[in-house]
Structures are given as structure tokens and as C-alpha cells.
Amino acid sequence: MAEAEGVGKAVVVTGASRGLGRSIAMDLSARGFRVFAGVRKAADADRFREENLEQLRPIMLDVTDAGTIESAAEEVAGATGERGIFGLVNNAGIIGVYGPVEQISMAAVEEILRVNLVGAMAVTQRFLPQLREGKGRIVNISTTGKISFPFASVYCASKFGLEAVSDALRVELNPWGIPVSIVQPGLTDTEIRRVAMQRWGEQRGGLSADERELYEDKYEKLQSVIERLEETAAGHEYVTEAVLHALTAQSPKTRYGAGPDWEQWATLIALPDDERDEVILKMFE
Ligand SMILES: NC(=O)c1ccc[n+]([C@@H]2O[C@H](COP(=O)([O-])OP(=O)(O)OC[C@H]3O[C@@H](n4cnc5c(N)ncnc54)[C@H](OP(=O)(O)O)[C@@H]3O)[C@@H](O)[C@H]2O)c1
């Protein structure tokens, strides 16, 4: 029964090698969508091929690399022809590295913005003609919403940016009836935070003792806050369900809160700035 939902409609999912992207790609293919799953490494493509899923085809797609965006778009166009594509899920994203604004390397700043914001825009631009042909939909994976956390400023900035782009794009694409939905996952069980914490540990090694001392206690607190939050991280089904709704509902929502903790973040976001700062400061005491 689930298979009827997709009925062979082509959907491109970026960042499908692992985490939420992999779950979204697998879920959509199980529901009958024809999924083009973006990966960056041949080994990840092979892993998908070994699963022998008729409805899922891995494509090489690094969202920061214009060459792979072009070749991926051509490969998808070659497979779908004039039918175009029905969905684009901009999922690829990184926290990259945790770090205070004062000390995070500018190379990391550029990398995070390039993947999460510029990359999503570049992929969207390239696939839009195919989406128009397929009377398709766009789903952008943001984060808990418009809230910025210390040590994750650039990640949050990239997602604020993605939300801004999505809001403008939704209106720009209205004449063609191409809906743009934003999915806001709550804390979900993937590797994304562990990788970013590990990289900050490495980057700290390059700081002087005095520089390290400035944020040392906050850094240790951040580690324990993340460890604690990680215990409550949700399964992937909240996000896969939201993506499915955005792709199949007659009237897709503009925003989906996706996770059992989402209300809690929404409440925090709605607080006056000074009250929200107090709550966040308390987390770091
Ligand atoms: N997990 C959460 O709690 C959470 C909460 C809110 C929002 N999100 C958002 O959900 C999305 C997925 O995150 P996740 O938690 O599943 O992270 P993840 O497990 O770390 O997976 C990240 C995915 O993005 C891919 N990626 C990284 N850089 C890329 C690039 N330049 N081009 C193409 N793909 C790239 C990775 O591919 P490689 O394997 O090749 O590196 C991987 O497939 C992200 O946009 C994230 O911001 C996650």
C-alpha cells in the first residue's frame, strides 16, 4: 500500500550517505518514489547498490562542487527525460565544527555556509528547470527553527539563511505552483554533533594557552550539555514523515516541526531575547 504513494515519481535527496538523508532516501524508495540519492564517495554509492533497491539510484553529488551538481543534474535528466522530477530534498548539512565566534577558523565559517546555504541554493538553481517540468516540490531541511546557540553560531546562521531563501523562493515559485517546505528537525540521533565536537577539539589544539583558557569552562560545559541532549535524541521517523507529507499532501505545510522536542524549542524561540538568553546561559552554568 505504501508503494502507491510515490508511484515512480523522481525525487533527488542530497546528503544521502548516512543519517537523516539515508533514512529519507530509503523511506521514499520503499514508498515507490524513484529516488536519486546524492552521495560523495564511491563506497557509499556501492553500499546503496548492494542493497539492490530497484527504486533507488545513487548519484555522485557534492553540493559544494559545481561539476558534480552539473553531472548529477544531467544524469537525472537522462533517466527521467521530459517528465522532469517531482521532488528535491535539500538535506546535506553539517554543523562542521563547534566553536566561539571569536575563535572559529574562517575556513570553517566558509565551509559551513558553503555546504548548508550556498550548496542548497546551487543545487536548487540547477534542478529547478527539471522541477518545473515535473510540477515538483522542494523540501529544505533546516534545524529547530530560528534560534541561535552559542558555539554553533555559523551553523545557525546558515540555517537562518536557508529559511530566508526558502521563504523568498516559495513566493517566487508561486506562479508555477512549486511548493517549498521547510522541515525543522528536533534533536535527532545521528553523528552530526559528535563530528563537530571532535573537530573543535582538534581546532583548539592550534590555539595558544591563553586563547584556550578564555572559553575552556564553556567548552567543557558544552560537551556535557551535548552528551546529555544526545541521550534524548529522537529516531528519524519524525523527519521522514514530515518529508513525506511535504511531498505528497495536497496542501503541504510551509514549515514542519519534526521531533518530540520541537514544542520546547518553539517555546524558547518565542521568548523575548533577554529571557531566552537567560535560559541558554543557565544551560552553560
Ligand atoms: N541530527 C540532528 O539532530 C539534526 C537536527 C536539526 C537539523 N538537522 C539537519 O538534518 C540534515 C542531515 O543531518 P544529519 O544529522 O543526518 O547529519 P549526518 O548524519 O552528519 O549526515 C550529513 C550528510 O550530509 C552529507 N554532506 C556533508 N557535506 C556534504 C557536501 N558538501 N555535499 C553533499 N553532501 C554532504 C554527508 O555526506 P558524507 O557522508 O559524504 O560526509 C551526510 O550524508 C542536515 O541538514 C542537518 O543540519 C539535523
CSV table of C-alpha atoms and ligand atoms in Angstrom, one decimal:
chain,number,residue,atom,x,y,z
A,1,MET,CA,0.0,0.0,0.0
A,2,ALA,CA,2.8,2.4,0.9
A,3,GLU,CA,4.3,1.9,-2.6
A,4,ALA,CA,1.3,3.7,-4.2
A,5,GLU,CA,2.3,7.0,-2.5
A,6,GLY,CA,5.3,7.6,-4.8
A,7,VAL,CA,4.2,5.7,-7.9
A,8,GLY,CA,7.6,6.2,-9.7
A,9,LYS,CA,7.9,9.9,-9.1
A,10,ALA,CA,11.5,11.0,-9.2
A,11,VAL,CA,13.0,12.7,-6.1
A,12,VAL,CA,16.6,13.9,-5.6
A,13,VAL,CA,17.9,13.7,-2.0
A,14,THR,CA,21.2,15.3,-1.1
A,15,GLY,CA,23.5,14.0,1.6
A,16,ALA,CA,22.0,10.5,1.5
A,17,SER,CA,25.1,8.6,2.5
A,18,ARG,CA,24.1,8.4,6.2
A,19,GLY,CA,22.0,10.0,8.9
A,20,LEU,CA,18.7,11.6,8.0
A,21,GLY,CA,19.4,11.7,4.3
A,22,ARG,CA,19.9,8.0,4.1
A,23,SER,CA,16.6,7.4,6.1
A,24,ILE,CA,14.7,9.8,3.9
A,25,ALA,CA,16.0,8.2,0.7
A,26,MET,CA,15.3,4.7,1.9
A,27,ASP,CA,11.8,5.6,3.2
A,28,LEU,CA,10.9,7.3,-0.1
A,29,SER,CA,12.1,4.4,-2.2
A,30,ALA,CA,10.1,2.0,0.0
A,31,ARG,CA,7.1,4.1,-0.8
A,32,GLY,CA,7.5,3.8,-4.5
A,33,PHE,CA,9.3,7.0,-5.3
A,34,ARG,CA,12.2,6.8,-7.8
A,35,VAL,CA,15.0,8.1,-5.6
A,36,PHE,CA,18.2,9.6,-6.8
A,37,ALA,CA,20.4,9.5,-3.6
A,38,GLY,CA,23.2,12.0,-3.5
A,39,VAL,CA,26.5,10.7,-2.1
A,40,ARG,CA,30.1,11.9,-2.3
A,41,LYS,CA,32.0,8.7,-2.0
A,42,ALA,CA,32.1,5.7,-4.4
A,43,ALA,CA,31.9,3.4,-1.3
A,44,ASP,CA,28.6,5.0,-0.3
A,45,ALA,CA,27.2,4.5,-3.8
A,46,ASP,CA,28.4,0.9,-3.7
A,47,ARG,CA,26.7,0.4,-0.4
A,48,PHE,CA,23.4,1.5,-1.9
A,49,ARG,CA,23.9,-0.7,-5.0
A,50,GLU,CA,24.5,-3.7,-2.7
A,51,GLU,CA,21.0,-3.2,-1.3
A,52,ASN,CA,19.7,-3.8,-4.8
A,53,LEU,CA,16.8,-1.4,-4.5
A,54,GLU,CA,15.1,-1.1,-7.8
A,55,GLN,CA,13.7,2.3,-6.9
A,56,LEU,CA,16.9,3.9,-5.6
A,57,ARG,CA,19.9,5.0,-7.7
A,58,PRO,CA,22.9,6.6,-6.0
A,59,ILE,CA,24.4,9.7,-7.8
A,60,MET,CA,27.6,11.5,-7.1
A,61,LEU,CA,26.7,14.9,-5.7
A,62,ASP,CA,28.8,17.2,-3.6
A,63,VAL,CA,26.7,20.3,-3.1
A,64,THR,CA,29.9,22.5,-2.9
A,65,ASP,CA,31.2,21.2,-6.3
A,66,ALA,CA,29.6,22.8,-9.4
A,67,GLY,CA,31.0,19.9,-11.5
A,68,THR,CA,29.2,17.2,-9.6
A,69,ILE,CA,26.0,19.2,-9.4
A,70,GLU,CA,26.1,19.5,-13.2
A,71,SER,CA,26.8,15.9,-13.8
A,72,ALA,CA,24.2,14.8,-11.3
A,73,ALA,CA,21.6,17.0,-12.9
A,74,GLU,CA,22.5,15.6,-16.4
A,75,GLU,CA,22.3,12.0,-15.1
A,76,VAL,CA,18.9,12.6,-13.5
A,77,ALA,CA,17.6,14.3,-16.7
A,78,GLY,CA,18.9,11.4,-18.8
A,79,ALA,CA,16.9,9.0,-16.6
A,80,THR,CA,13.7,11.0,-16.3
A,81,GLY,CA,13.5,12.7,-19.7
A,82,GLU,CA,10.8,15.3,-20.2
A,83,ARG,CA,8.9,14.1,-17.2
A,84,GLY,CA,11.2,16.1,-15.0
A,85,ILE,CA,11.5,15.5,-11.3
A,86,PHE,CA,8.8,15.6,-8.6
A,87,GLY,CA,10.9,16.4,-5.6
A,88,LEU,CA,14.2,17.9,-4.4
A,89,VAL,CA,15.1,17.3,-0.8
A,90,ASN,CA,18.0,19.6,0.3
A,91,ASN,CA,19.2,17.6,3.2
A,92,ALA,CA,23.0,17.7,3.0
A,93,GLY,CA,24.2,19.7,6.0
A,94,ILE,CA,27.0,20.0,8.6
A,95,ILE,CA,27.4,21.6,12.0
A,96,GLY,CA,31.1,21.4,10.9
A,97,VAL,CA,32.8,22.5,14.0
A,98,TYR,CA,31.6,23.9,17.3
A,99,GLY,CA,33.5,27.0,18.4
A,100,PRO,CA,33.0,30.5,19.7
A,101,VAL,CA,32.6,33.4,17.1
A,102,GLU,CA,36.0,34.8,18.4
A,103,GLN,CA,37.9,31.6,17.6
A,104,ILE,CA,36.3,29.5,15.0
A,105,SER,CA,38.5,29.5,11.9
A,106,MET,CA,37.3,31.5,8.9
A,107,ALA,CA,37.9,28.4,6.8
A,108,ALA,CA,35.3,26.6,8.9
A,109,VAL,CA,32.9,29.5,8.6
A,110,GLU,CA,33.1,29.4,4.8
A,111,GLU,CA,32.8,25.6,4.7
A,112,ILE,CA,29.7,25.5,6.8
A,113,LEU,CA,28.0,28.3,4.8
A,114,ARG,CA,29.1,26.7,1.6
A,115,VAL,CA,27.5,23.4,2.4
A,116,ASN,CA,24.4,24.4,4.2
A,117,LEU,CA,23.4,27.6,2.4
A,118,VAL,CA,25.3,28.2,-0.8
A,119,GLY,CA,25.2,24.5,-1.7
A,120,ALA,CA,21.5,24.1,-1.2
A,121,MET,CA,21.0,27.2,-3.4
A,122,ALA,CA,23.3,25.9,-6.1
A,123,VAL,CA,21.5,22.5,-6.2
A,124,THR,CA,18.1,24.2,-6.2
A,125,GLN,CA,19.1,26.5,-9.1
A,126,ARG,CA,20.4,23.6,-11.2
A,127,PHE,CA,17.4,21.4,-10.6
A,128,LEU,CA,14.7,24.0,-10.9
A,129,PRO,CA,14.0,23.5,-14.7
A,130,GLN,CA,13.5,19.8,-14.0
A,131,LEU,CA,11.3,20.5,-11.1
A,132,ARG,CA,9.2,22.9,-13.2
A,133,GLU,CA,8.8,20.2,-15.9
A,134,GLY,CA,7.8,17.7,-13.2
A,135,LYS,CA,5.4,20.1,-11.4
A,136,GLY,CA,7.6,19.3,-8.4
A,137,ARG,CA,8.2,20.3,-4.8
A,138,ILE,CA,11.2,21.5,-2.8
A,139,VAL,CA,11.9,20.4,0.8
A,140,ASN,CA,14.6,22.1,2.7
A,141,ILE,CA,16.0,20.6,5.9
A,142,SER,CA,16.6,23.4,8.4
A,143,THR,CA,17.1,23.0,12.1
A,144,THR,CA,14.9,23.5,15.1
A,145,GLY,CA,13.9,26.9,13.8
A,146,LYS,CA,15.2,30.4,14.1
A,147,ILE,CA,17.2,30.1,17.2
A,148,SER,CA,21.0,30.6,17.6
A,149,PHE,CA,23.1,28.7,20.1
A,150,PRO,CA,26.5,29.7,21.5
A,151,PHE,CA,29.4,27.7,19.8
A,152,ALA,CA,27.1,26.9,16.9
A,153,SER,CA,26.6,30.4,15.5
A,154,VAL,CA,27.7,29.7,12.0
A,155,TYR,CA,25.6,26.6,11.7
A,156,CYS,CA,22.6,28.5,13.0
A,157,ALA,CA,23.3,31.4,10.6
A,158,SER,CA,23.4,29.0,7.7
A,159,LYS,CA,20.0,27.6,8.7
A,160,PHE,CA,18.5,31.1,9.3
A,161,GLY,CA,19.8,31.8,5.8
A,162,LEU,CA,18.3,28.7,4.3
A,163,GLU,CA,15.0,29.6,5.9
A,164,ALA,CA,15.2,33.1,4.4
A,165,VAL,CA,16.0,31.7,1.0
A,166,SER,CA,13.1,29.2,1.3
A,167,ASP,CA,10.6,31.9,2.3
A,168,ALA,CA,11.6,34.1,-0.7
A,169,LEU,CA,11.7,31.1,-3.1
A,170,ARG,CA,8.2,29.9,-2.0
A,171,VAL,CA,6.8,33.2,-3.2
A,172,GLU,CA,9.0,33.4,-6.3
A,173,LEU,CA,7.8,30.0,-7.4
A,174,ASN,CA,4.2,30.5,-6.7
A,175,PRO,CA,3.4,31.3,-10.3
A,176,TRP,CA,4.5,27.7,-11.2
A,177,GLY,CA,2.8,26.1,-8.3
A,178,ILE,CA,6.0,24.7,-6.9
A,179,PRO,CA,5.6,24.4,-3.1
A,180,VAL,CA,8.7,25.0,-0.9
A,181,SER,CA,8.5,23.4,2.6
A,182,ILE,CA,11.0,23.8,5.4
A,183,VAL,CA,11.4,20.8,7.7
A,184,GLN,CA,12.8,21.7,11.2
A,185,PRO,CA,14.1,18.5,12.8
A,186,GLY,CA,14.5,18.5,16.6
A,187,LEU,CA,17.4,16.7,18.1
A,188,THR,CA,17.8,13.6,16.1
A,189,ASP,CA,20.1,10.6,16.6
A,190,THR,CA,22.9,11.0,14.0
A,191,GLU,CA,26.6,11.6,14.0
A,192,ILE,CA,26.3,15.3,13.3
A,193,ARG,CA,27.1,16.7,16.7
A,194,ARG,CA,29.9,14.2,17.6
A,195,VAL,CA,31.8,15.1,14.4
A,196,ALA,CA,31.5,18.8,15.1
A,197,MET,CA,32.7,18.4,18.7
A,198,GLN,CA,35.6,16.3,17.7
A,199,ARG,CA,36.7,18.9,15.1
A,200,TRP,CA,36.6,21.7,17.7
A,201,GLY,CA,38.8,19.5,19.9
A,202,GLU,CA,41.3,19.4,17.0
A,203,GLN,CA,41.0,23.1,16.2
A,204,ARG,CA,41.6,24.0,19.9
A,205,GLY,CA,45.0,22.3,19.6
A,206,GLY,CA,46.1,25.2,17.3
A,207,LEU,CA,45.2,27.9,19.8
A,208,SER,CA,47.6,29.4,22.4
A,209,ALA,CA,47.1,28.5,26.0
A,210,ASP,CA,45.7,32.0,26.8
A,211,GLU,CA,43.2,31.7,23.9
A,212,ARG,CA,42.1,28.3,25.1
A,213,GLU,CA,41.7,29.5,28.6
A,214,LEU,CA,39.1,32.1,27.5
A,215,TYR,CA,36.4,29.6,26.7
A,216,GLU,CA,37.7,26.4,28.4
A,217,ASP,CA,35.0,26.1,31.1
A,218,LYS,CA,32.2,26.8,28.5
A,219,TYR,CA,33.7,24.3,26.1
A,220,GLU,CA,33.6,21.6,28.9
A,221,LYS,CA,30.1,22.6,29.7
A,222,LEU,CA,29.1,22.4,26.0
A,223,GLN,CA,30.5,18.8,25.9
A,224,SER,CA,28.3,17.8,28.9
A,225,VAL,CA,25.2,19.6,27.5
A,226,ILE,CA,25.6,17.8,24.2
A,227,GLU,CA,26.2,14.4,25.9
A,228,ARG,CA,23.0,15.0,28.0
A,229,LEU,CA,20.9,16.1,25.0
A,230,GLU,CA,22.2,13.2,22.9
A,231,GLU,CA,20.5,10.8,25.3
A,232,THR,CA,17.2,12.3,24.3
A,233,ALA,CA,17.8,12.3,20.6
A,234,ALA,CA,14.8,11.1,18.6
A,235,GLY,CA,14.6,8.5,15.9
A,236,HIS,CA,14.5,9.5,12.2
A,237,GLU,CA,10.8,8.8,11.7
A,238,TYR,CA,9.6,12.3,12.6
A,239,VAL,CA,11.7,13.8,9.8
A,240,THR,CA,10.9,11.1,7.2
A,241,GLU,CA,7.2,11.6,8.0
A,242,ALA,CA,7.4,15.3,7.6
A,243,VAL,CA,9.3,15.0,4.3
A,244,LEU,CA,6.7,12.5,3.0
A,245,HIS,CA,3.9,14.9,3.9
A,246,ALA,CA,5.6,17.8,2.2
A,247,LEU,CA,5.9,15.7,-0.9
A,248,THR,CA,2.5,14.0,-1.0
A,249,ALA,CA,-0.1,16.2,0.8
A,250,GLN,CA,-2.5,18.1,-1.3
A,251,SER,CA,-1.6,21.2,0.7
A,252,PRO,CA,1.9,20.8,2.0
A,253,LYS,CA,2.8,23.0,5.0
A,254,THR,CA,5.4,25.7,4.7
A,255,ARG,CA,7.1,24.6,7.9
A,256,TYR,CA,7.2,21.2,9.7
A,257,GLY,CA,8.4,20.9,13.3
A,258,ALA,CA,9.7,17.4,13.3
A,259,GLY,CA,10.5,15.8,16.7
A,260,PRO,CA,9.1,15.2,20.1
A,261,ASP,CA,11.2,18.2,21.5
A,262,TRP,CA,10.1,20.6,18.8
A,263,GLU,CA,7.5,22.4,21.1
A,264,GLN,CA,10.2,23.0,23.6
A,265,TRP,CA,12.3,24.8,21.0
A,266,ALA,CA,9.3,26.7,19.7
A,267,THR,CA,8.6,28.0,23.2
A,268,LEU,CA,12.3,29.0,23.6
A,269,ILE,CA,12.2,30.8,20.3
A,270,ALA,CA,9.0,32.7,21.2
A,271,LEU,CA,10.6,34.2,24.4
A,272,PRO,CA,11.8,37.8,24.5
A,273,ASP,CA,15.6,37.9,23.7
A,274,ASP,CA,16.7,38.6,27.2
A,275,GLU,CA,14.6,35.8,28.7
A,276,ARG,CA,15.9,33.3,26.1
A,277,ASP,CA,19.5,34.4,26.8
A,278,GLU,CA,18.9,33.7,30.5
A,279,VAL,CA,17.6,30.1,29.7
A,280,ILE,CA,20.6,29.4,27.4
A,281,LEU,CA,23.1,31.0,29.9
A,282,LYS,CA,21.7,28.6,32.6
A,283,MET,CA,22.5,25.7,30.4
A,284,PHE,CA,26.1,26.7,30.5
A,285,GLU,CA,26.3,27.3,34.3
B,1,LIG,N1,20.6,15.3,13.6
B,1,LIG,C1,20.0,16.3,14.1
B,1,LIG,O1,19.8,16.4,15.3
B,1,LIG,C2,19.6,17.4,13.2
B,1,LIG,C3,18.8,18.5,13.8
B,1,LIG,C4,18.4,19.5,13.0
B,1,LIG,C5,18.7,19.6,11.7
B,1,LIG,N2,19.5,18.6,11.1
B,1,LIG,C6,19.8,18.7,9.7
B,1,LIG,O2,19.5,17.4,9.1
B,1,LIG,C7,20.4,17.3,7.9
B,1,LIG,C8,21.0,15.9,8.0
B,1,LIG,O3,21.8,15.9,9.1
B,1,LIG,P1,22.3,14.5,9.8
B,1,LIG,O4,22.0,14.7,11.3
B,1,LIG,O5,21.7,13.4,9.2
B,1,LIG,O6,23.8,14.6,9.6
B,1,LIG,P2,24.9,13.5,9.3
B,1,LIG,O7,24.5,12.2,9.8
B,1,LIG,O8,26.2,14.0,9.7
B,1,LIG,O9,24.9,13.4,7.7
B,1,LIG,C9,25.2,14.5,6.9
B,1,LIG,C10,25.1,14.2,5.5
B,1,LIG,O10,25.4,15.3,4.7
B,1,LIG,C11,26.4,14.9,3.7
B,1,LIG,N3,27.2,16.0,3.3
B,1,LIG,C12,28.1,16.7,4.0
B,1,LIG,N4,28.8,17.6,3.3
B,1,LIG,C13,28.3,17.5,2.0
B,1,LIG,C14,28.5,18.1,0.8
B,1,LIG,N5,29.5,19.0,0.6
B,1,LIG,N6,27.8,17.6,-0.3
B,1,LIG,C15,26.9,16.7,-0.2
B,1,LIG,N7,26.6,16.0,0.9
B,1,LIG,C16,27.3,16.4,2.0
B,1,LIG,C17,27.1,13.8,4.4
B,1,LIG,O11,27.8,13.1,3.4
B,1,LIG,P3,29.3,12.4,3.7
B,1,LIG,O12,29.0,11.1,4.4
B,1,LIG,O13,29.9,12.2,2.3
B,1,LIG,O14,30.0,13.3,4.6
B,1,LIG,C18,26.0,13.1,5.0
B,1,LIG,O15,25.3,12.3,4.1
B,1,LIG,C19,21.4,18.5,8.0
B,1,LIG,O16,21.0,19.5,7.1
B,1,LIG,C20,21.3,18.9,9.4
B,1,LIG,O17,21.6,20.3,9.6
B,1,LIG,C21,19.9,17.5,11.9
